[in-house]
XYZ file of C-alpha atoms in Angstrom:
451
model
C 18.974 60.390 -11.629
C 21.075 61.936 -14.226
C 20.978 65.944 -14.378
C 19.063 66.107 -17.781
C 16.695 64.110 -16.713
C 16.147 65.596 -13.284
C 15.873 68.908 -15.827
C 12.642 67.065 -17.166
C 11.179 65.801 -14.587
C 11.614 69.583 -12.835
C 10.450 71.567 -15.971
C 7.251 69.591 -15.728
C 6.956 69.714 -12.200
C 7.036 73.778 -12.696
C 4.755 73.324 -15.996
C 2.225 71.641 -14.353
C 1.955 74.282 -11.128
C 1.616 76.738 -14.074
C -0.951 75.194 -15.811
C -2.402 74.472 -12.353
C -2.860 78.094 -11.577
C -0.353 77.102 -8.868
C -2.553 74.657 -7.469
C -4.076 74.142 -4.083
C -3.045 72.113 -1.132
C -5.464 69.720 -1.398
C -5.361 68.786 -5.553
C -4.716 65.186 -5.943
C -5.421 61.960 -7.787
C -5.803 61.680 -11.479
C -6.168 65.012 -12.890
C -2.954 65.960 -11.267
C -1.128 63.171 -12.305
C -2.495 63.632 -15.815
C -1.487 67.377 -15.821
C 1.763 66.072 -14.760
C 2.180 63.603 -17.731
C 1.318 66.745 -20.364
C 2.993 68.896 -18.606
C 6.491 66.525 -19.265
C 5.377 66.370 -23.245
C 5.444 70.683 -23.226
C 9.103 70.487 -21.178
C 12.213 71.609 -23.128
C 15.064 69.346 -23.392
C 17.331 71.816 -21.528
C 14.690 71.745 -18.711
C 14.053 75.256 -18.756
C 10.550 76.850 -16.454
C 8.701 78.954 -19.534
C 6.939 80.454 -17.020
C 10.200 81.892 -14.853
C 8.067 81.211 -12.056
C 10.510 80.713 -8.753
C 9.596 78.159 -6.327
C 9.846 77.985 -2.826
C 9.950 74.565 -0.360
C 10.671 74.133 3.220
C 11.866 70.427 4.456
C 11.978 70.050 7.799
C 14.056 67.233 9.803
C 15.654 66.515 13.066
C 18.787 64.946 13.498
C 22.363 65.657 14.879
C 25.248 67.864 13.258
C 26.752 65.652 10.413
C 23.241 64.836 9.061
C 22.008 67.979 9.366
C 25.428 69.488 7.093
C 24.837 66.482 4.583
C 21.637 67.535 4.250
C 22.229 71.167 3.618
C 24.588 69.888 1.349
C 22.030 67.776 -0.767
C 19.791 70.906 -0.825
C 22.555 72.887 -1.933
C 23.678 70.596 -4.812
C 20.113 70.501 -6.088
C 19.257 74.291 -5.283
C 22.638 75.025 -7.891
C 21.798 72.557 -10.507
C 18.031 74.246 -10.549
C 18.206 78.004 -9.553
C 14.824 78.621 -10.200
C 13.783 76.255 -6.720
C 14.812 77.920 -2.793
C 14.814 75.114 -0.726
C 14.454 76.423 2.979
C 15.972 74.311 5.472
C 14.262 73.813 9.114
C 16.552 71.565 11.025
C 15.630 70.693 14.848
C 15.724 68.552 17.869
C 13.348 65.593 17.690
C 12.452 67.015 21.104
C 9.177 68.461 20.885
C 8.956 67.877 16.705
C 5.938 65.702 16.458
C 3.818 67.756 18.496
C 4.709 70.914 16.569
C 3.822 69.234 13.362
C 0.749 67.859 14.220
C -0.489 71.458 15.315
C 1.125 72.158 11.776
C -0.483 69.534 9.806
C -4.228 70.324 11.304
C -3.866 74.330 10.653
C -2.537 73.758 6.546
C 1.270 75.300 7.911
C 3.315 72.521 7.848
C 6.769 72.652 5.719
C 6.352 70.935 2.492
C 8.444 68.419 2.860
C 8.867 67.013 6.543
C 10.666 64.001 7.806
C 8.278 61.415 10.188
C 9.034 58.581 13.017
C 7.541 56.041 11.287
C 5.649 54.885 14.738
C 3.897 58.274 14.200
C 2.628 58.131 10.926
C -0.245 55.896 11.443
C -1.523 58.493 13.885
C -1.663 61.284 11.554
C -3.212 59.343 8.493
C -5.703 58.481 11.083
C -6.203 62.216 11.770
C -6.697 63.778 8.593
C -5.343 63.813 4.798
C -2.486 65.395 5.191
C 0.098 64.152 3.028
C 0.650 63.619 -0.899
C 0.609 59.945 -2.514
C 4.133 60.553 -4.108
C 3.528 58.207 -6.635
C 1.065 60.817 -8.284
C 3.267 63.214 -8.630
C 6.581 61.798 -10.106
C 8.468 59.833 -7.174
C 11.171 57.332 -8.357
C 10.879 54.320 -6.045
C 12.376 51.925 -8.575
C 16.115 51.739 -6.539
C 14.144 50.366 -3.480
C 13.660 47.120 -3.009
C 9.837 46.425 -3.687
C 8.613 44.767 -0.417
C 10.445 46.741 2.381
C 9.038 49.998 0.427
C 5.432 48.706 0.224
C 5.018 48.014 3.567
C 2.955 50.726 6.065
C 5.521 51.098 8.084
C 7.917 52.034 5.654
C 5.623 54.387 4.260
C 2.443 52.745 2.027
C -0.730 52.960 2.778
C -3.449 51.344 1.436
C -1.221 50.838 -1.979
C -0.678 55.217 -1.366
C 3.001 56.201 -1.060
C 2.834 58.989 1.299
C 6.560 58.574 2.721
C 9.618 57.351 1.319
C 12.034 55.417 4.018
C 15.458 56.984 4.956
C 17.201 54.047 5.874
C 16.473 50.131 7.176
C 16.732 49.067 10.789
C 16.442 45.810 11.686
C 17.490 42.207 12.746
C 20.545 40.438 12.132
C 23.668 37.842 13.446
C 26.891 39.008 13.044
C 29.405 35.714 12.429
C 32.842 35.450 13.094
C 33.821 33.548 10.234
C 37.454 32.283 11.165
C 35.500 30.789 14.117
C 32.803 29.012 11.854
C 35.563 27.576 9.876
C 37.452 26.457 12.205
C 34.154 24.339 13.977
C 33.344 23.475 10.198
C 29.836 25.132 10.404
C 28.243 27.183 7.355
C 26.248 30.155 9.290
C 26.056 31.751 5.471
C 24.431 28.912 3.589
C 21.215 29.795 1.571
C 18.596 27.583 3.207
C 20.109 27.966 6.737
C 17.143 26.276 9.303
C 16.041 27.318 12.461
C 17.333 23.046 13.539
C 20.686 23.720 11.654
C 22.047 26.192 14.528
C 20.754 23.151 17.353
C 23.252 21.147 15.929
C 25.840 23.774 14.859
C 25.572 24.946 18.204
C 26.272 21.116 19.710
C 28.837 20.629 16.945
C 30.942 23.876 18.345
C 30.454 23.328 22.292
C 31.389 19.687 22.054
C 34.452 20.517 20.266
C 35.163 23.477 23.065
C 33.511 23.351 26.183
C 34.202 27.228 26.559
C 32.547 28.489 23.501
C 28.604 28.708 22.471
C 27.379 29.200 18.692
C 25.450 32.525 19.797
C 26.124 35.407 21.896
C 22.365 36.155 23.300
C 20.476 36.802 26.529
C 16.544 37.412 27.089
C 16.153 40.467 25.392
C 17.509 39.695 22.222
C 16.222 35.591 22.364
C 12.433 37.541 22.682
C 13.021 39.937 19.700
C 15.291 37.939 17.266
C 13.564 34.145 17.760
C 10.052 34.210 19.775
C 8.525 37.179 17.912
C 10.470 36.093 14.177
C 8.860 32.181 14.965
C 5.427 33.699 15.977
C 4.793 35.486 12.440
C 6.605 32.867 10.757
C 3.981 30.277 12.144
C 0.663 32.484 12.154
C 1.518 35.310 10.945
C 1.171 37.911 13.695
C 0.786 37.964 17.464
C -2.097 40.189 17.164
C -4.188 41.378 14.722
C -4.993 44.855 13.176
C -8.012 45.059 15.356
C -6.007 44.338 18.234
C -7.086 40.143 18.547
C -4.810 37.511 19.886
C -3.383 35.520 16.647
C -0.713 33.527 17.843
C -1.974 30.152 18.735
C -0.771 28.335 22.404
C 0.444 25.328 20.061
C 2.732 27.624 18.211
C 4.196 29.113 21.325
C 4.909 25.793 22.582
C 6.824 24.990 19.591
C 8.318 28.319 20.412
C 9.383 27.701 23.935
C 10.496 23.908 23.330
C 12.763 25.456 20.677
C 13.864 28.268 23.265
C 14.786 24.877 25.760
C 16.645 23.251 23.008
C 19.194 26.020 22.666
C 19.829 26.300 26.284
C 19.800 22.003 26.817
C 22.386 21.995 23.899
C 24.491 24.368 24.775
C 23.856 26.704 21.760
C 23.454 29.474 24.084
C 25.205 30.215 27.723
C 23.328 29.296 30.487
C 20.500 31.650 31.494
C 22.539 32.209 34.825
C 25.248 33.457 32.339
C 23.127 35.802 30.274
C 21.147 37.124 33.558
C 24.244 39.262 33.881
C 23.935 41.140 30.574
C 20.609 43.057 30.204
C 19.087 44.107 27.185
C 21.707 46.128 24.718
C 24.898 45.205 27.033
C 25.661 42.339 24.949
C 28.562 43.903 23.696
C 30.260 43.895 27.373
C 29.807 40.074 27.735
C 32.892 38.643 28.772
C 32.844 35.682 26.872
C 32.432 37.712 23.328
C 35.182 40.093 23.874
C 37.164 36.773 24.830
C 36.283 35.510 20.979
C 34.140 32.566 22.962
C 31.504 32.909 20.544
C 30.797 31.876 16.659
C 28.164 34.696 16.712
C 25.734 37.192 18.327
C 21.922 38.302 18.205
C 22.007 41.828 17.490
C 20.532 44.409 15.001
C 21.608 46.506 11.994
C 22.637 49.077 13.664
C 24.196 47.542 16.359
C 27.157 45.252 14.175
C 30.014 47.189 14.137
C 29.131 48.326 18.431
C 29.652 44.408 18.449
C 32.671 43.678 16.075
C 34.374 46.390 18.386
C 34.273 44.334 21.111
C 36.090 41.737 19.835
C 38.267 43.257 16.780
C 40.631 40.413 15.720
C 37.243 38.652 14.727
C 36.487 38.415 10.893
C 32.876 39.233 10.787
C 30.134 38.203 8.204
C 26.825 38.380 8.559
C 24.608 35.462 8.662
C 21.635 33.731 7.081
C 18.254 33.927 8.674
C 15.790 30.986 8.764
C 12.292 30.900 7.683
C 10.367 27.743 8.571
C 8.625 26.054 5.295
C 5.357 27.427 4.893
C 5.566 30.306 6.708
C 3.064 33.263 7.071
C 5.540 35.903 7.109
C 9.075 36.212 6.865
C 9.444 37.138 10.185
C 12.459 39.238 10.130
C 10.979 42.679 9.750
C 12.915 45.700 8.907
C 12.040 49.193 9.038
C 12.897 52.413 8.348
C 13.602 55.214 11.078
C 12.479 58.117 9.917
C 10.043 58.468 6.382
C 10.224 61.801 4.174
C 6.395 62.971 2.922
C 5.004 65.602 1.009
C 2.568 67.768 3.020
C -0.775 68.646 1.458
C 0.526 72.263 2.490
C 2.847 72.061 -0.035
C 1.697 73.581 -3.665
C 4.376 72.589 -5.532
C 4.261 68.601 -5.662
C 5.858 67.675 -8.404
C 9.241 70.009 -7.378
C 9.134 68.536 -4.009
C 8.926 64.947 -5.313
C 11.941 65.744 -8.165
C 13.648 66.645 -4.803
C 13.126 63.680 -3.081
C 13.976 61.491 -6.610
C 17.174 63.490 -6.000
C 17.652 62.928 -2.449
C 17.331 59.196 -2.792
C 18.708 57.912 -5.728
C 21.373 60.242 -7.316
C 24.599 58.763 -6.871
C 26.266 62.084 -5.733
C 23.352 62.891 -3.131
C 23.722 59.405 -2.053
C 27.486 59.672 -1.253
C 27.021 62.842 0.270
C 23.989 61.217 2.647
C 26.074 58.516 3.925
C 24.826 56.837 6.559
C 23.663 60.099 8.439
C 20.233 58.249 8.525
C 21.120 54.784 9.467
C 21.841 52.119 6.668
C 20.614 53.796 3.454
C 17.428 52.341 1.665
C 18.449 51.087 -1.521
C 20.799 48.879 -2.435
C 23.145 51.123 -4.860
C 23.495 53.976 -1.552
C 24.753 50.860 0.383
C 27.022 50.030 -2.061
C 28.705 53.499 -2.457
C 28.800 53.673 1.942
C 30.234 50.518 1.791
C 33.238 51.304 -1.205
C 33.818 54.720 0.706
C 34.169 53.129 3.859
C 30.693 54.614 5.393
C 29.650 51.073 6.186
C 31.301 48.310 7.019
C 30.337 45.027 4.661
C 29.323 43.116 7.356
C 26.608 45.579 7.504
C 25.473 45.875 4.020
C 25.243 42.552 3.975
C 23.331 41.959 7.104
C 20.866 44.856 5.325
C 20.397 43.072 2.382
C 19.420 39.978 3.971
C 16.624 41.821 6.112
C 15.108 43.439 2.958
C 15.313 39.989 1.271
C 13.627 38.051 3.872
C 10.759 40.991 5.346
C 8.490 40.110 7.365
C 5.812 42.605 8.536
C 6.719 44.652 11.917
C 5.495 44.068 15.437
C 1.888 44.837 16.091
C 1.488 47.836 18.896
C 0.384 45.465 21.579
C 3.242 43.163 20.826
C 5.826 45.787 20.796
C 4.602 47.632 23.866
C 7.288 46.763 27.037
C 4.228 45.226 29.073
C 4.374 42.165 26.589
C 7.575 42.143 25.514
C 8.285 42.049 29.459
C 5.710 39.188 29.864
C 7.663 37.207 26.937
C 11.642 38.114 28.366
C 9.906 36.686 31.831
C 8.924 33.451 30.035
C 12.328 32.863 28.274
C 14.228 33.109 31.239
C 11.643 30.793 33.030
C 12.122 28.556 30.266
C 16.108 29.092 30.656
C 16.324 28.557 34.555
C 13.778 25.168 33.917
C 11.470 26.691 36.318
C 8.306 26.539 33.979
C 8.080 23.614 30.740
C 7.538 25.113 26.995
C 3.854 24.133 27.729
C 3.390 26.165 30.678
C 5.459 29.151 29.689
C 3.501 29.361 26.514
C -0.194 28.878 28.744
C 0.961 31.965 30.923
C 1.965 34.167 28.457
C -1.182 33.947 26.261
C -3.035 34.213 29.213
C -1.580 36.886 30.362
C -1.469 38.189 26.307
C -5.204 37.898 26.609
C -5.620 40.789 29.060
C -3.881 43.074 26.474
C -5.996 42.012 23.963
C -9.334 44.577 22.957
């Protein structure tokens, strides 16, 4: 947002907590919105407060050293540009944070503007009305892309914006191209398939008994394929209400698809993977020996895996949808949201804040990656020309946001399924149980966890 125009936007944000009679916590909906709009017809061009009133905000976060001085630093730039706003910063340790600002939250003394785990949000929109629909009161969310911001766990609620996402985590392949070319495989073409890497990954072993088209072990084969397939064929595991969704015909498809990649030798051998456990893909002897095309991973985890093998030259691939799918599959998510506390009596100032915070270009540069892979598409693009981000991973965070998909249910996610699905994928792997039986057991067992 351009300084004049942040002016505006600011000088009716003080307007309307003038006209207000300052407000209280708890005014929201229409009439605010309205006073807003009037409020931004009565602003001068320069942007000036008539009033000379002074406002104060606290934003609370937690977070290490360098986000915690880029963040003082975005506070600062704004504070400068708008002397008439005090922004007090309350950085901390996550330890402990959620439990303070609940107690905060349910006795009206929360900071105004306060930065979430997404995985706790539902919990306190279940307890009480506690934060702001930022849409009412001036938040810019046109720089993000329109599905990864509209879904809850990024932040909307019921169609309400009461958090804005600080970044995108999620799942992705990271492709060593010189190694796709030289197999003559396309892991970067538009319609990729979920059958296309079966026969890329026959097409590369035959030609070199020693290499496999994907780097991937239980773990990774549960959270990047089984649980992508399941809400790509019916749409969810569970339901809201906590109902079993996915269908035993499904999971069989599932499973026969998990056998074809270790039959074909897409994949290493189950005895292979057994050795690498959950996030120690990186350490697997065969990728830091450049004996594989690619490798499951996530977002966050790309360059980790580039390291290990650094004369590859890395690309991020395509991910399949089937035809007709319920969801996309491939959900992404933020890590941490930013809302506006109904504490706060100054919503307007604290959303021209945020408008600040997430899409001026400056703010954005000075952000970085401090919060993972930034939201929108232009912060990427200024981490990745700056050399905050590698490409590999701004394209890999494209592609997620492109694709969505909507995020693990909480039975799904919890480590007593996801422990009942890595057992079933290595069955599958070691031949001890058929698709059909794997997928039997599991949804039996899935039933148990069902309410």
């Amino acid at each position: 947002m351009k300084k004049q125009a942040l002016s505006v936007v600011l000088a009716a944000a003080m307007t309307a907590a003038a006209l207000a009679g300052c407000g209280s916590a708890g005014s929201t909906g229409s009439s605010a919105a309205a006073t807003t709009a009037e409020a931004a017809a009565a602003a001068t061009e320069s942007g000036s407060d008539s009033t000379g009133e002074k406002v104060t905000l606290r934003f609370a976060w937690w977070g290490g050293d360098e986000r915690n001085a880029a963040t003082q630093k975005v506070i600062d730039q704004f504070t400068d540009a708008h002397p008439e706003v005090t922004i007090e910063a309350e950085p901390g340790s996550s330890d402990g944070y959620h439990d303070k600002l609940a107690t905060q939250l349910a006795s009206g003394t929360a900071p105004d503007i306060v930065q979430v785990d997404p995985e706790r949000m539902p919990t306190f929109v279940d307890s009480g009305d506690y934060f702001y629909d930022l849409k009412e009161y001036g938040a810019d969310t046109s720089l993000f892309d329109a599905n990864y911001i509209g879904l809850q766990i990024n932040g909307n609620y019921d169609g309400k914006q009461l958090g804005l996402p600080t970044g995108i985590a999620g799942p992705a392949i990271i492709v060593n191209k010189d190694l796709a070319d030289k197999f003559g495989i396309d892991l970067q073409k538009k319609d990729i398939t979920w059958e296309d890497w079966i026969e890329y990954g026959k097409k590369v072993h035959e030609a070199d008994p020693e290499t496999y088209l994907f780097c991937a072990n239980k773990e990774y084969l549960t959270n990047l394929f089984v649980y992508p397939l399941a809400k790509q064929y019916d749409g969810a595991v569970f339901d809201e209400d906590g109902k079993l969704v996915l269908s035993q015909e499904s999971l069989t498809k599932i499973f026969k698809y998990i056998k074809d990649l270790y039959d074909n030798n897409v994949i290493a051998p189950a005895s292979y993977t057994a050795s690498y456990i959950a996030d120690d893909l990186q350490s697997d002897a065969n990728w830091l020996a450049g004996k594989y095309v690619g490798a499951l991973c996530f977002i966050s985890t790309m360059d980790v895996m580039a390291a290990g093998y650094p004369d590859g030259n890395y690309v991020a691939a395509t991910l399949p949808v089937i035809k007709g799918a319920k969801d996309g599959g491939f959900a992404s998510n933020t890590p941490q949201l930013l809302a506006v506390t109904k504490s706060c009596k100054h919503p307007e100032t604290a959303a021209a804040f945020l408008n600040y915070f997430f899409n001026d270009k400056t703010a954005e540069e000075t952000l970085g990656a401090t919060r993972s892979v930034p939201p929108t598409e232009q912060a990427r693009k200024i981490c990745e020309e700056n050399g905050t981000l590698s490409k590999v991973v701004v394209d890999a965070a494209d592609i997620a946001t492109a694709i969505g998909g909507t995020p693990n249910d909480k039975i799904a996610s919890s480590d007593e399924a996801k422990t009942i699905v890595y057992d079933a994928v290595e069955a599958v792997g070691y031949s001890q149980m058929t698709p059909e039986d794997a997928a039997a057991d599991v949804l039996d067992q899935f039933s148990s966890l069902a309410k």
